[in-house]
XYZ file of C-alpha atoms in Angstrom:
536
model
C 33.667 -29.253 -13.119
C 31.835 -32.183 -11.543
C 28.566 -31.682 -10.590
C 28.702 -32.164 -6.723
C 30.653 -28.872 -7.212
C 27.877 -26.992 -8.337
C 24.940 -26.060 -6.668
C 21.450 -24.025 -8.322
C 19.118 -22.322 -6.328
C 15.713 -20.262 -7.610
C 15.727 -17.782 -5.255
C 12.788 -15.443 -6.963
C 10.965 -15.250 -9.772
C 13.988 -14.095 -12.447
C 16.512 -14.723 -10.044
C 18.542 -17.473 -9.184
C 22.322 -17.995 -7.254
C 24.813 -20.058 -7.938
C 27.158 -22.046 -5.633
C 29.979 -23.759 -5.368
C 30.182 -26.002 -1.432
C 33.265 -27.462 -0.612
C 35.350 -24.736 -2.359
C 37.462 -22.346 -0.525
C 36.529 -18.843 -0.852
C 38.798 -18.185 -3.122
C 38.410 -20.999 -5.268
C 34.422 -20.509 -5.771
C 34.896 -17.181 -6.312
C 37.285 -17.838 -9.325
C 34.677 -20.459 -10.646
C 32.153 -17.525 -10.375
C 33.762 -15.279 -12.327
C 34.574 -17.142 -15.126
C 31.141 -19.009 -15.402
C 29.586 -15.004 -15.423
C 32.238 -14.301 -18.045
C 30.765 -17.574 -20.237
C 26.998 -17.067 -19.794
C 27.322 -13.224 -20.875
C 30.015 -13.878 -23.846
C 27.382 -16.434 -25.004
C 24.536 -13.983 -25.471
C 22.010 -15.448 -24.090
C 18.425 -14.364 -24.872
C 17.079 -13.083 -21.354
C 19.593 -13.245 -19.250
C 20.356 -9.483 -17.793
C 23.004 -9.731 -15.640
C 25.918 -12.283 -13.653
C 27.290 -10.799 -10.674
C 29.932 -12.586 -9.016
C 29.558 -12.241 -5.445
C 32.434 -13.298 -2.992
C 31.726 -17.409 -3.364
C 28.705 -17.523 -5.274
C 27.397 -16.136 -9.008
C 23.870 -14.246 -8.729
C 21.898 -14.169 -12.077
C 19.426 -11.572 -12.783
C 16.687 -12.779 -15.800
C 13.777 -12.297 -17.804
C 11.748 -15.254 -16.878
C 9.080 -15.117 -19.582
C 12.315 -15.062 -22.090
C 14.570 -17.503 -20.316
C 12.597 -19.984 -18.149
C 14.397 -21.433 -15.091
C 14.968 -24.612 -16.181
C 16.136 -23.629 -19.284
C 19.138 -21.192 -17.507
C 19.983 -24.275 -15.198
C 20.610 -25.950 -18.098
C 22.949 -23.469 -19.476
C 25.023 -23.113 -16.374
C 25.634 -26.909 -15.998
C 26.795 -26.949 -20.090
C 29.253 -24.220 -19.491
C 29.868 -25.406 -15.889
C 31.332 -28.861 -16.883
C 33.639 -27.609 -19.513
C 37.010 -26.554 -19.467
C 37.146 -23.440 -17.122
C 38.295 -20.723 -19.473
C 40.660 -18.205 -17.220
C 39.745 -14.697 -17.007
C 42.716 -13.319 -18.020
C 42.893 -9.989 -15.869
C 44.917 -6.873 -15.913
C 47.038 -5.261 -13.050
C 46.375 -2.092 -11.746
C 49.272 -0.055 -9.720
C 47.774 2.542 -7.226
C 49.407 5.063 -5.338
C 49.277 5.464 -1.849
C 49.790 7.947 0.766
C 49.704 5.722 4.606
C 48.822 7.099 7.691
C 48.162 10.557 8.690
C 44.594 11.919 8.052
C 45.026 9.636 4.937
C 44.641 6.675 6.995
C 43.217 7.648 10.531
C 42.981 3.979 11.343
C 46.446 2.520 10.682
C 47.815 3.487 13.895
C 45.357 1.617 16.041
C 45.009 -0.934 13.506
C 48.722 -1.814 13.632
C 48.611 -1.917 17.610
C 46.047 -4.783 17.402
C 48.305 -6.794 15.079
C 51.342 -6.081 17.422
C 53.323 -4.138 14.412
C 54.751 -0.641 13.895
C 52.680 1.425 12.076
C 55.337 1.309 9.153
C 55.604 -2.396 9.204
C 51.443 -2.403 8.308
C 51.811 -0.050 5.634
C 54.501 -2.380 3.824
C 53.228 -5.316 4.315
C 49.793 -3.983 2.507
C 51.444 -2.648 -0.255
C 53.528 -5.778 -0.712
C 50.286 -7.756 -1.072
C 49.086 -9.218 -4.303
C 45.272 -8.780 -4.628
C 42.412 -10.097 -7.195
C 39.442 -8.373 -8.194
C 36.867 -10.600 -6.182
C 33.722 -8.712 -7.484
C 32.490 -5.233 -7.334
C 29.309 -3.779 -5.350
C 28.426 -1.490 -2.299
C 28.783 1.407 -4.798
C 29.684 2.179 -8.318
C 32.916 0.785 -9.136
C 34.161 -0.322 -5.453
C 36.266 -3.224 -5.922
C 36.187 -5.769 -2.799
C 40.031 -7.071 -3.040
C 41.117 -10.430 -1.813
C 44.821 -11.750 -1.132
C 44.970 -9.515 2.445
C 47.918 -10.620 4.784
C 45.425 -12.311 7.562
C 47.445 -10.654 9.935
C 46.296 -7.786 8.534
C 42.444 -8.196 8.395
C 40.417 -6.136 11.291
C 36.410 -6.147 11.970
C 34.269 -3.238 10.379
C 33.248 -0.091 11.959
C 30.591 -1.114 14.568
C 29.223 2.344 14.141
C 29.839 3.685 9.846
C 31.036 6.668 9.648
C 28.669 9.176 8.045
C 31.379 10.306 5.088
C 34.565 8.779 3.935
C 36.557 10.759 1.452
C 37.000 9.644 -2.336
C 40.291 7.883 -2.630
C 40.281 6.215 0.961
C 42.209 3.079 1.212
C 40.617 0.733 3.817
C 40.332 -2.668 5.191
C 37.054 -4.360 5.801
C 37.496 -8.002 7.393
C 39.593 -10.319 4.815
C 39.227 -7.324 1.922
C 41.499 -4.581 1.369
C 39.730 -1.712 -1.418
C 39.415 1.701 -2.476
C 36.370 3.870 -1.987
C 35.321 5.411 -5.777
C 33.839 8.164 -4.165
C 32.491 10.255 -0.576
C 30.140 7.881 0.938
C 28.923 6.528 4.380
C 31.458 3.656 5.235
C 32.412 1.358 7.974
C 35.854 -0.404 6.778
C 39.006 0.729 8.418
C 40.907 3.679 6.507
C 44.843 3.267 6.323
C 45.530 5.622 3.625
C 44.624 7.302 0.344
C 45.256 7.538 -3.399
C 44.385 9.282 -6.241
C 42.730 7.512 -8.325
C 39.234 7.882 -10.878
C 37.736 4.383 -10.110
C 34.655 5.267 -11.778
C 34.177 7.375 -14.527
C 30.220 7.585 -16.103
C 31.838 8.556 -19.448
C 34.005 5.961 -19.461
C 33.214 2.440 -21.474
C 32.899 0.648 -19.325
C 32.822 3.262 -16.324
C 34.509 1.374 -14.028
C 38.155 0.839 -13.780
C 38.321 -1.883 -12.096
C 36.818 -5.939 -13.011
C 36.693 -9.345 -11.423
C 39.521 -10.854 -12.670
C 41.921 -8.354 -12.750
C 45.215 -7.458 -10.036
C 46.041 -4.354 -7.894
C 49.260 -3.458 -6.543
C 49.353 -0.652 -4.203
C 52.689 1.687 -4.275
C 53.509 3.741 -1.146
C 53.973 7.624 -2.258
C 54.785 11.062 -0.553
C 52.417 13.450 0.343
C 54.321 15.697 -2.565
C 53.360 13.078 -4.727
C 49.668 12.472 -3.711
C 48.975 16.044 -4.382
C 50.210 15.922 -7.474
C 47.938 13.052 -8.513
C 45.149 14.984 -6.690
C 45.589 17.837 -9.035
C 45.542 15.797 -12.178
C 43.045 13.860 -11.006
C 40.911 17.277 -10.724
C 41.959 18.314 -14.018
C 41.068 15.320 -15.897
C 37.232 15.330 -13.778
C 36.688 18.732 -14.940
C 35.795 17.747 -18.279
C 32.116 18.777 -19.564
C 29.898 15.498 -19.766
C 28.815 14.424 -22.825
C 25.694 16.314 -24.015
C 22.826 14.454 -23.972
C 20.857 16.009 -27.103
C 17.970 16.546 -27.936
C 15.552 18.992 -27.601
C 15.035 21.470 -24.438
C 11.696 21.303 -23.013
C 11.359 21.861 -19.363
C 13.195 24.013 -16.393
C 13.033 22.631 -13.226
C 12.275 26.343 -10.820
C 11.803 24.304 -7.731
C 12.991 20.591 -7.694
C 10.467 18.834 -5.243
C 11.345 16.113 -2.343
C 13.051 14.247 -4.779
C 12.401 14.164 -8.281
C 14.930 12.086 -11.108
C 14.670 11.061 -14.407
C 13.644 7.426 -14.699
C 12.745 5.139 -17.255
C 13.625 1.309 -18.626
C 16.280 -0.094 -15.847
C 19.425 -0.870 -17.502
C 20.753 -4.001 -17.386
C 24.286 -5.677 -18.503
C 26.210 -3.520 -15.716
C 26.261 -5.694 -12.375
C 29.939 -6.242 -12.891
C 30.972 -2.651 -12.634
C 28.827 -2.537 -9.284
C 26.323 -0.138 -10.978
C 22.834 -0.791 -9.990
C 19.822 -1.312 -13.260
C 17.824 1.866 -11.443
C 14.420 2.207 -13.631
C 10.997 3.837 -12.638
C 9.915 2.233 -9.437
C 6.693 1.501 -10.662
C 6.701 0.310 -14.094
C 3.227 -0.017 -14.830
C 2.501 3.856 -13.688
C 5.373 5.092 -15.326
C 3.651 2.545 -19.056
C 0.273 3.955 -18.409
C 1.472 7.825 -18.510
C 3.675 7.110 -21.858
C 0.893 5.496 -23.197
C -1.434 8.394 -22.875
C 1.233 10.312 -25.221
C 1.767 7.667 -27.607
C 5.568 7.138 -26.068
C 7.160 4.056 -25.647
C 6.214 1.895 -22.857
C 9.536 2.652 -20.505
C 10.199 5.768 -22.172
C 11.942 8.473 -19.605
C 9.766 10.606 -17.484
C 10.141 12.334 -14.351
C 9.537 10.159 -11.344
C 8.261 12.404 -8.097
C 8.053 11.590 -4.383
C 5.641 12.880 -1.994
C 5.649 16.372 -3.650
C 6.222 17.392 -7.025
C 8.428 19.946 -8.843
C 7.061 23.306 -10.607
C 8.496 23.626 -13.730
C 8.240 25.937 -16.906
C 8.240 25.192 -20.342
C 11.334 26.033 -22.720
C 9.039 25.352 -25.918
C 5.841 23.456 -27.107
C 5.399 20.405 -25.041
C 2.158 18.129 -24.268
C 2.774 16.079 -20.920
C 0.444 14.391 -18.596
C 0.979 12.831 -14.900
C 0.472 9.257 -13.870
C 0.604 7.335 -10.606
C -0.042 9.434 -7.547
C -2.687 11.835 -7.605
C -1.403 15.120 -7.391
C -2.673 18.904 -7.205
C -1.721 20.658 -9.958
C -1.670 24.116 -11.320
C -0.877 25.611 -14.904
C -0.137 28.862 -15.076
C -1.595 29.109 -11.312
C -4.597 28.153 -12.461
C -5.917 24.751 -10.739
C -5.926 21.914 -13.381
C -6.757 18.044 -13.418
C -2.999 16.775 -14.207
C -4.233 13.431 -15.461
C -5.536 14.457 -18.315
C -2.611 15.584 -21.170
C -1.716 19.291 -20.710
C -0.405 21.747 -23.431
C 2.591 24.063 -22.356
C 3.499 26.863 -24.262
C 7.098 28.598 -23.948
C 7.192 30.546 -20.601
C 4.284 28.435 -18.963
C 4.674 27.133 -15.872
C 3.098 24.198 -14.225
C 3.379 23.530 -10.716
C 2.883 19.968 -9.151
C 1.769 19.564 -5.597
C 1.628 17.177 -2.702
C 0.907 13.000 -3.684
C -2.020 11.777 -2.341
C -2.736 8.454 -1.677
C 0.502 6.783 -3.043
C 4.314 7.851 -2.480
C 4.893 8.450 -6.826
C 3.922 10.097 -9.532
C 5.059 10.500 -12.817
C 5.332 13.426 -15.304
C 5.390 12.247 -18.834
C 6.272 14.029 -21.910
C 5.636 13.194 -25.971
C 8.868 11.195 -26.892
C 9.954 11.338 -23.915
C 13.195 12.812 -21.742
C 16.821 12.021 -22.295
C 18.806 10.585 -19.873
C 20.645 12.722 -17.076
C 24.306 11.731 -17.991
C 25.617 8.408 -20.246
C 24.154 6.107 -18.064
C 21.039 7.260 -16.490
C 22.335 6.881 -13.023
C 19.782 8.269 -10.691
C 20.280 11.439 -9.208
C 18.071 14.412 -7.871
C 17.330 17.437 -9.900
C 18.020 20.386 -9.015
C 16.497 23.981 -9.893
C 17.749 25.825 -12.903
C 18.492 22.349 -14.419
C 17.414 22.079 -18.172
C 15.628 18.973 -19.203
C 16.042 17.721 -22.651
C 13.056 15.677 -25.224
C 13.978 12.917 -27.402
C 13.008 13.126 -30.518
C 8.962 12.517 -30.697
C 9.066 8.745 -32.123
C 5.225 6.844 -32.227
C 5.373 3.854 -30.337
C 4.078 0.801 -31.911
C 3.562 -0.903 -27.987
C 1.079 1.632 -27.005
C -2.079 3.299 -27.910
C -2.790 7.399 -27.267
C -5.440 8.227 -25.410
C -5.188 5.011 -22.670
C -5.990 4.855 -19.415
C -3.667 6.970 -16.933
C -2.997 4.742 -13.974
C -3.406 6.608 -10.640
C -2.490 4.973 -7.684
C -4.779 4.564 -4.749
C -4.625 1.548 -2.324
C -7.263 1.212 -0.093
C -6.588 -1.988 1.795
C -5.863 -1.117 5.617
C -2.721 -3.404 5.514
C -1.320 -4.325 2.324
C -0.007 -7.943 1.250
C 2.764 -8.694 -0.099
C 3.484 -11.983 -1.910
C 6.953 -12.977 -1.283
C 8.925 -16.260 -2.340
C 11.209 -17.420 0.356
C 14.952 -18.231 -0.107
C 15.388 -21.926 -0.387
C 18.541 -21.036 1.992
C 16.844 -19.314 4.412
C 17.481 -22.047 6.828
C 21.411 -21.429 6.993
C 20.356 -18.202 9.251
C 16.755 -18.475 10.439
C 14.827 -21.258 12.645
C 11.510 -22.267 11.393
C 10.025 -20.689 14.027
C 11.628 -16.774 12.933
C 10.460 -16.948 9.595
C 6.932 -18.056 10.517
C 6.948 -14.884 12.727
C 8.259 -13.271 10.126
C 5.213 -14.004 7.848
C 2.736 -13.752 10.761
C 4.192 -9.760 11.624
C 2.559 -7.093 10.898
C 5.077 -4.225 9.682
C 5.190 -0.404 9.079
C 6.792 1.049 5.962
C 9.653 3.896 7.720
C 9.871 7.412 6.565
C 13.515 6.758 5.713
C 12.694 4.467 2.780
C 13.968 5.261 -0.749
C 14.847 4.249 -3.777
C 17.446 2.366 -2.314
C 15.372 -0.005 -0.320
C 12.226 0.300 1.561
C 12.531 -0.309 5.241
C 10.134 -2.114 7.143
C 9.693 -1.145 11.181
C 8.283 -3.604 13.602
C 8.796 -7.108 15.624
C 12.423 -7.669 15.131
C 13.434 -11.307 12.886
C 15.898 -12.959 15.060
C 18.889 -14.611 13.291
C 19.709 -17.738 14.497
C 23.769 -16.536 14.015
C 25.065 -13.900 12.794
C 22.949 -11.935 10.207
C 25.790 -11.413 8.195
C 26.894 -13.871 5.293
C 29.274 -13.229 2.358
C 28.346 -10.499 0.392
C 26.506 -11.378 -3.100
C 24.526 -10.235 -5.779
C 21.157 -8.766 -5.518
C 18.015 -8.602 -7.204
C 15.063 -6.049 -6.663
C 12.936 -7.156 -3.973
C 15.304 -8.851 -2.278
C 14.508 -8.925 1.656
C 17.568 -8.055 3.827
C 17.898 -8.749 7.522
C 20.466 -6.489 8.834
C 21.385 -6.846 12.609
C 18.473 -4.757 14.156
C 16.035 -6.867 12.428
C 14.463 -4.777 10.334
C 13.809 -5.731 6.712
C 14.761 -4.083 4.120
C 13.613 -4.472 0.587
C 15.442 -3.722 -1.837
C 15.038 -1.136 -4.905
C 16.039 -0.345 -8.126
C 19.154 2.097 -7.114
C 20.353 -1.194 -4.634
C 23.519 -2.386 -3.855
C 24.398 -4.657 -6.386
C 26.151 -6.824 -3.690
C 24.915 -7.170 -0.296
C 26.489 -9.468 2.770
C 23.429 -9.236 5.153
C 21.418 -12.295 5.750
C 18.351 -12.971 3.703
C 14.708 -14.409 4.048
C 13.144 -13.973 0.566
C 11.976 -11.759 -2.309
C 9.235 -9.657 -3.205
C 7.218 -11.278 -6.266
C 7.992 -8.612 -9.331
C 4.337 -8.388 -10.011
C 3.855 -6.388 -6.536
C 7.072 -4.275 -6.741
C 5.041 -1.507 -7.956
C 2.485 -1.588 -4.889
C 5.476 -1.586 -2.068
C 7.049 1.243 -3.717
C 3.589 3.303 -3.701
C 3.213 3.024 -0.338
C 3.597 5.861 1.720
C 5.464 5.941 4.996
C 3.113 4.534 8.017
C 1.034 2.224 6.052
C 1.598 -0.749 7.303
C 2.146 -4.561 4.951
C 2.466 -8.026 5.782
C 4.611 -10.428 3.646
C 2.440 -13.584 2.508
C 4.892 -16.683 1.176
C 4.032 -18.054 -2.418
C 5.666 -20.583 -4.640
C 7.680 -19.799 -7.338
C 4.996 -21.008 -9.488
C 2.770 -19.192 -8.219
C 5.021 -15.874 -8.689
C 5.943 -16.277 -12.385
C 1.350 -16.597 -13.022
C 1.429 -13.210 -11.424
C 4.419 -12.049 -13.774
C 2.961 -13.226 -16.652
C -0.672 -12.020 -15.615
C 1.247 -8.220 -14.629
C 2.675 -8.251 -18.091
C -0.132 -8.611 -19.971
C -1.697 -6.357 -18.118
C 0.950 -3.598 -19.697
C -0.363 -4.472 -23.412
């Protein structure tokens, strides 16, 4: 590869995209997908994740491991050698076309002048590549459509598409792993497990690899459907340990989180983690735990719980009410449960999160920690109480309270901002004032206020993601993005929120409003490395 090929941008602090101008789509996306396969074969130190997007490679670092420079240096050295091939499999899938399969294929084959039969074939006779994987766990976005074929999205998603759904979105054709919200147009439906959390690695599909989809009877789609059932019925693997707590009521939305896991980009799974690291350190080191050792994260209001044996836990972050026993209680300090005890946490005050810590801390929900909300009766399991050699019992619990009137946020902007806002949008951008929306989560937090005008469309091709990332969807409205994010994303972007004030976004509570302040990158690894040390 020659180097006019090849273009590096730092687009946050432990972020950085890769691109390839004057390629065709197809063409940069191959380039993509082999360089990610080269940097993560070569194991190197700091780097946590290369996710090809649909003509550009997103990397995801550890910038006080791997410096900037000293990643571009490793792209360019595996860049300009021989492109190694990513030799793929190929995947046959069944389909059923039409019907309530595929409620779109009769109006999509009117726009493209062909019988509804005549669509249906020429899909399945396609040949498609594994461009990259995002939107949700183990949704493949296909290329190698018939162009006739290709239709618009949904202007309006529909609320649920069903598991299985074959569908065309623009110049992709793909499969929906599971129910979701969904705009692309549905033209039939398999059976199929696309992703599987006990599964290594969980998703079925990969960049790189070819699909072939097989038209089948509605006999024989209901026979898939029923081994498809069977095989999903398994038990999970048990995730050990030792039982400790009973959720009896589950809160607004309470999870397991802990370290966010890395290494899994290309199987569309997001790295998830506590949203606010530095609360969630603070309660494990009151305990003695590990610094990112599991606890239970809790928004707004707080679950009540009761002990299955012995346990000493404390709460960080939020303030909350709290009551052992029914018996009011300071929950910052470390509290002693005996079997049968109950302990009841109450409203947040002052921040959006708290976190309930216990010694050694909890196992994951399921192989791979994905998030998920807990619901009563559920059983929670302790590791096995381990000293941690990071932190000191008895520190400081770190309880949120912000008391600025509008918060700042330091943001660096996306040296490609340009491509879809004037000068004058983003300096009105970083002039608003904004308010942080009720329907925020862990997901993204939304920002409501003076609309940022694109100076096109506010779409682009989708690519890789990295927390903080500030999305400008058509309304206007940013969104920042979380922990439990799409891994790829195809709406236009301004910037990124510095790491060092992740934490403070995701503590604020609905209503508050923020105002996004632009620093250099510089500037934004000093606060890194000043938020890290800050941890010891």
């Amino acid at each position: 590869m020659t180097a006019p090929e090849l273009a590096f941008y730092d687009v946050a602090d432990g972020a950085a995209v890769v691109e390839y101008p004057g390629l065709s789509d197809e063409d940069s996306n191959r380039r993509a997908v082999a360089l990610a396969d080269a940097l993560v074969s070569a194991g190197i130190g700091g780097l946590r994740d290369a996710i090809p997007g649909a003509r550009t490679l997103s990397l995801v670092f550890d910038p006080l491991v791997l410096a900037h420079e000293a990643l571009r240096r490793e792209v360019l050295t595996r860049a300009t050698r021989p492109e190694r091939a990513v030799s793929g499999r190929t995947v046959s899938i069944g389909v059923l076309y039409g019907g309530d399969s595929g409620p779109d294929l009769q109006e999509l084959a009117s726009r493209a002048g062909l019988a509804p039969d005549e669509l249906a074939r020429r899909h399945a006779a396609g040949d498609y590549r594994v461009a990259f994987l995002g939107f949700a766990p183990g949704f493949a976005y296909l290329t190698g459509l018939d162009p006739a074929l290709q239709a618009p999205r949904l202007a309006t998603p529909r609320p649920r598409v069903p598991a299985g759904s074959v569908a065309i979105g623009g110049a992709y054709t793909g499969v929906y792993p599971s129910t979701t919200p969904g705009g692309w147009r549905l033209i039939g439906r398999c059976a199929v497990q696309l992703f599987d959390e006990e599964a290594d690695p969980p998703a079925l599909l990969r960049p790189g690899d070819h699909v072939r989809f097989e038209p089948i009877t509605a006999a024989r789609l209901s026979a898939l459907d029923r081994d498809l059932a069977a095989a999903s019925s398994r038990l999970p693997t048990s995730p050990g340990g030792r039982p400790v707590l009973r959720i009896v009521r589950s809160g607004v939305f309470t999870s397991v989180q802990g370290a966010p896991q890395f290494h899994r980009g290309a199987s569309g799974l997001p790295p998830g983690g506590a949203m606010d690291a530095l609360a969630l350190s603070a309660g494990n080191a009151r305990l003695g735990n590990a610094r990112e050792a599991n606890a239970l994260e809790m928004t707004f209001l707080g679950p009540e719980i009761e002990a299955m044996s012995e346990v000493r836990l404390c709460v960080s972050g939020a303030a909350m009410t709290a009551e052992h026993n029914g018996v009011s209680i300071a929950a910052e300090s470390p509290i002693r449960l005996a079997p049968g005890d109950r302990l009841r946490l109450g409203t947040a005050r002052g921040a959006a999160r708290a976190y309930l810590c216990v010694e050694g801390g909890f196992q994951a929900t399921g192989r791979l920690g994905l998030t998920r909300r807990l619901e009563a009766g559920e059983i929670l399991m302790a590791q096995t109480r381990r000293r941690s050699n990071e932190a000191v019992e008895g520190g400081a619990v770190r309880t949120w309270r912000d008391n600025e009137s509008t918060i700042a946020l330091r943001v660096v902007l996306d040296p490609r901002r340009d491509r879809f806002f004037a000068t004058q949008a983003v300096e009105e951008f970083l002039s608003s004032v904004f308010r942080v929306s009720s329907t925020s989560d862990r997901r993204g937090i939304r920002l409501e206020g003076k609309a940022v005008a694109a100076a096109g469309s506010s779409e682009m091709p989708p690519e890789g993601t990295a927390l903080g990332t500030i999305q400008i969807p058509p309304d206007g409205q940013p969104i920042l993005l979380g922990p439990d994010r799409p891994i790829t994303g195809g709406y236009a972007r301004v910037g990124t929120v510095i790491a060092a004030d992740w934490g403070r976004i995701a503590q604020t509570l609905p209503g508050r409003t923020v105002r996004l302040v632009a620093i250099t990158l510089a500037e934004a690894l000093a606060a890194r490395s000043g938020n890290a040390e800050s941890e010891e």
